[in-house]
Amino acid sequence: HVYNGLLTYHVYSDCLKSQVNNSSPKFYVNNGCLKFHVYNGCLKFHVYNGCIKFHAYNKYLKFHVCNGCLNFHVNNIRCYRVTNSVIRQKHIPPLR
C-alpha cells in the first residue's frame, strides 16, 4: 500500500509481493532479479516482521530473492542482506 509515497513490500520464500494502490501483483524469482526504477539518488528502508518499507529516488535498485532472503544490490556497489529475523534501518547516500 502507498502512504505518503511509501511502498510496502512483503517478502515470501519464493516471491516478492508488492501492494500498490490496492493491486497485488506477485513477482516470482528463479535465478533472476527484479529491477525497480528509483528516483533521485536516495534510498531509505525499514525492515521488521518480514516487511520492507522504502522510498527510493533515481538509479536502478535490483532485488534478488533467494532462500527466503531479500538481497539489495544498488548499482552493483552496495549490497544488503535482509532476513525476517533482522531489523535494520539503512540510509544509502546519493548515488553517482
XYZ file of C-alpha atoms in Angstrom:
96
model
C 0.000 0.000 0.000
C 1.165 3.525 -0.594
C 1.132 6.025 2.223
C 2.761 9.402 1.615
C 4.913 7.942 -1.140
C 5.959 4.916 0.894
C 5.727 1.480 -0.681
C 5.410 -1.692 1.328
C 6.861 -4.952 0.039
C 6.202 -8.298 1.635
C 8.834 -10.996 1.263
C 7.978 -14.665 0.941
C 10.279 -17.629 0.482
C 9.952 -17.728 -3.290
C 8.383 -14.461 -4.358
C 8.284 -10.740 -3.793
C 4.781 -9.364 -3.496
C 4.092 -5.680 -3.921
C 0.887 -3.966 -2.919
C 0.329 -0.702 -4.689
C -2.983 1.147 -4.767
C -4.980 -1.993 -3.946
C -3.305 -4.047 -6.636
C -1.221 -7.040 -5.578
C 0.999 -8.320 -8.371
C 3.360 -11.149 -7.448
C 6.823 -11.352 -8.907
C 8.360 -14.809 -8.865
C 12.125 -15.010 -8.913
C 14.001 -18.017 -10.246
C 17.717 -17.368 -10.653
C 16.992 -13.848 -11.788
C 16.437 -10.377 -10.409
C 13.758 -7.735 -10.223
C 14.564 -4.199 -11.237
C 12.740 -1.237 -9.760
C 13.275 2.263 -11.046
C 14.399 4.608 -8.303
C 14.125 8.389 -8.348
C 16.628 10.905 -7.026
C 19.667 9.075 -5.728
C 18.480 8.221 -2.223
C 17.101 5.047 -0.700
C 15.612 4.636 2.753
C 14.166 1.411 4.035
C 12.980 -0.156 7.254
C 12.694 -3.858 7.909
C 10.532 -5.500 10.520
C 8.458 -8.654 10.791
C 9.434 -9.644 7.259
C 8.059 -6.385 5.871
C 10.192 -3.908 3.961
C 9.146 -0.303 3.573
C 11.181 2.081 1.497
C 11.276 5.254 -0.506
C 13.675 5.309 -3.375
C 14.775 8.019 -5.719
C 16.765 7.722 -9.028
C 19.039 4.959 -10.471
C 18.115 1.310 -10.511
C 17.556 -0.859 -7.495
C 17.867 -4.611 -8.001
C 16.235 -7.128 -5.703
C 17.439 -10.703 -5.587
C 15.263 -13.149 -3.685
C 16.649 -16.496 -2.610
C 16.107 -18.902 0.266
C 13.681 -16.547 1.974
C 16.176 -13.680 1.979
C 15.979 -10.443 0.076
C 19.244 -9.029 -1.224
C 19.574 -5.400 -2.221
C 22.027 -4.617 -4.984
C 22.275 -0.940 -5.796
C 24.199 -0.213 -8.979
C 26.390 -3.202 -8.122
C 28.224 -1.191 -5.471
C 26.153 -1.805 -2.357
C 24.568 -4.967 -1.079
C 22.452 -5.634 1.988
C 21.016 -8.936 3.090
C 17.739 -8.928 4.945
C 16.028 -11.811 6.702
C 12.808 -11.982 8.653
C 14.736 -12.110 11.910
C 16.774 -8.985 11.232
C 15.666 -5.455 11.988
C 17.649 -2.729 10.266
C 17.335 0.865 9.237
C 19.698 1.930 6.498
C 20.238 5.145 4.614
C 22.131 4.900 1.354
C 23.865 8.165 0.386
C 23.099 9.708 -3.022
C 24.489 7.545 -5.798
C 26.774 8.817 -8.529
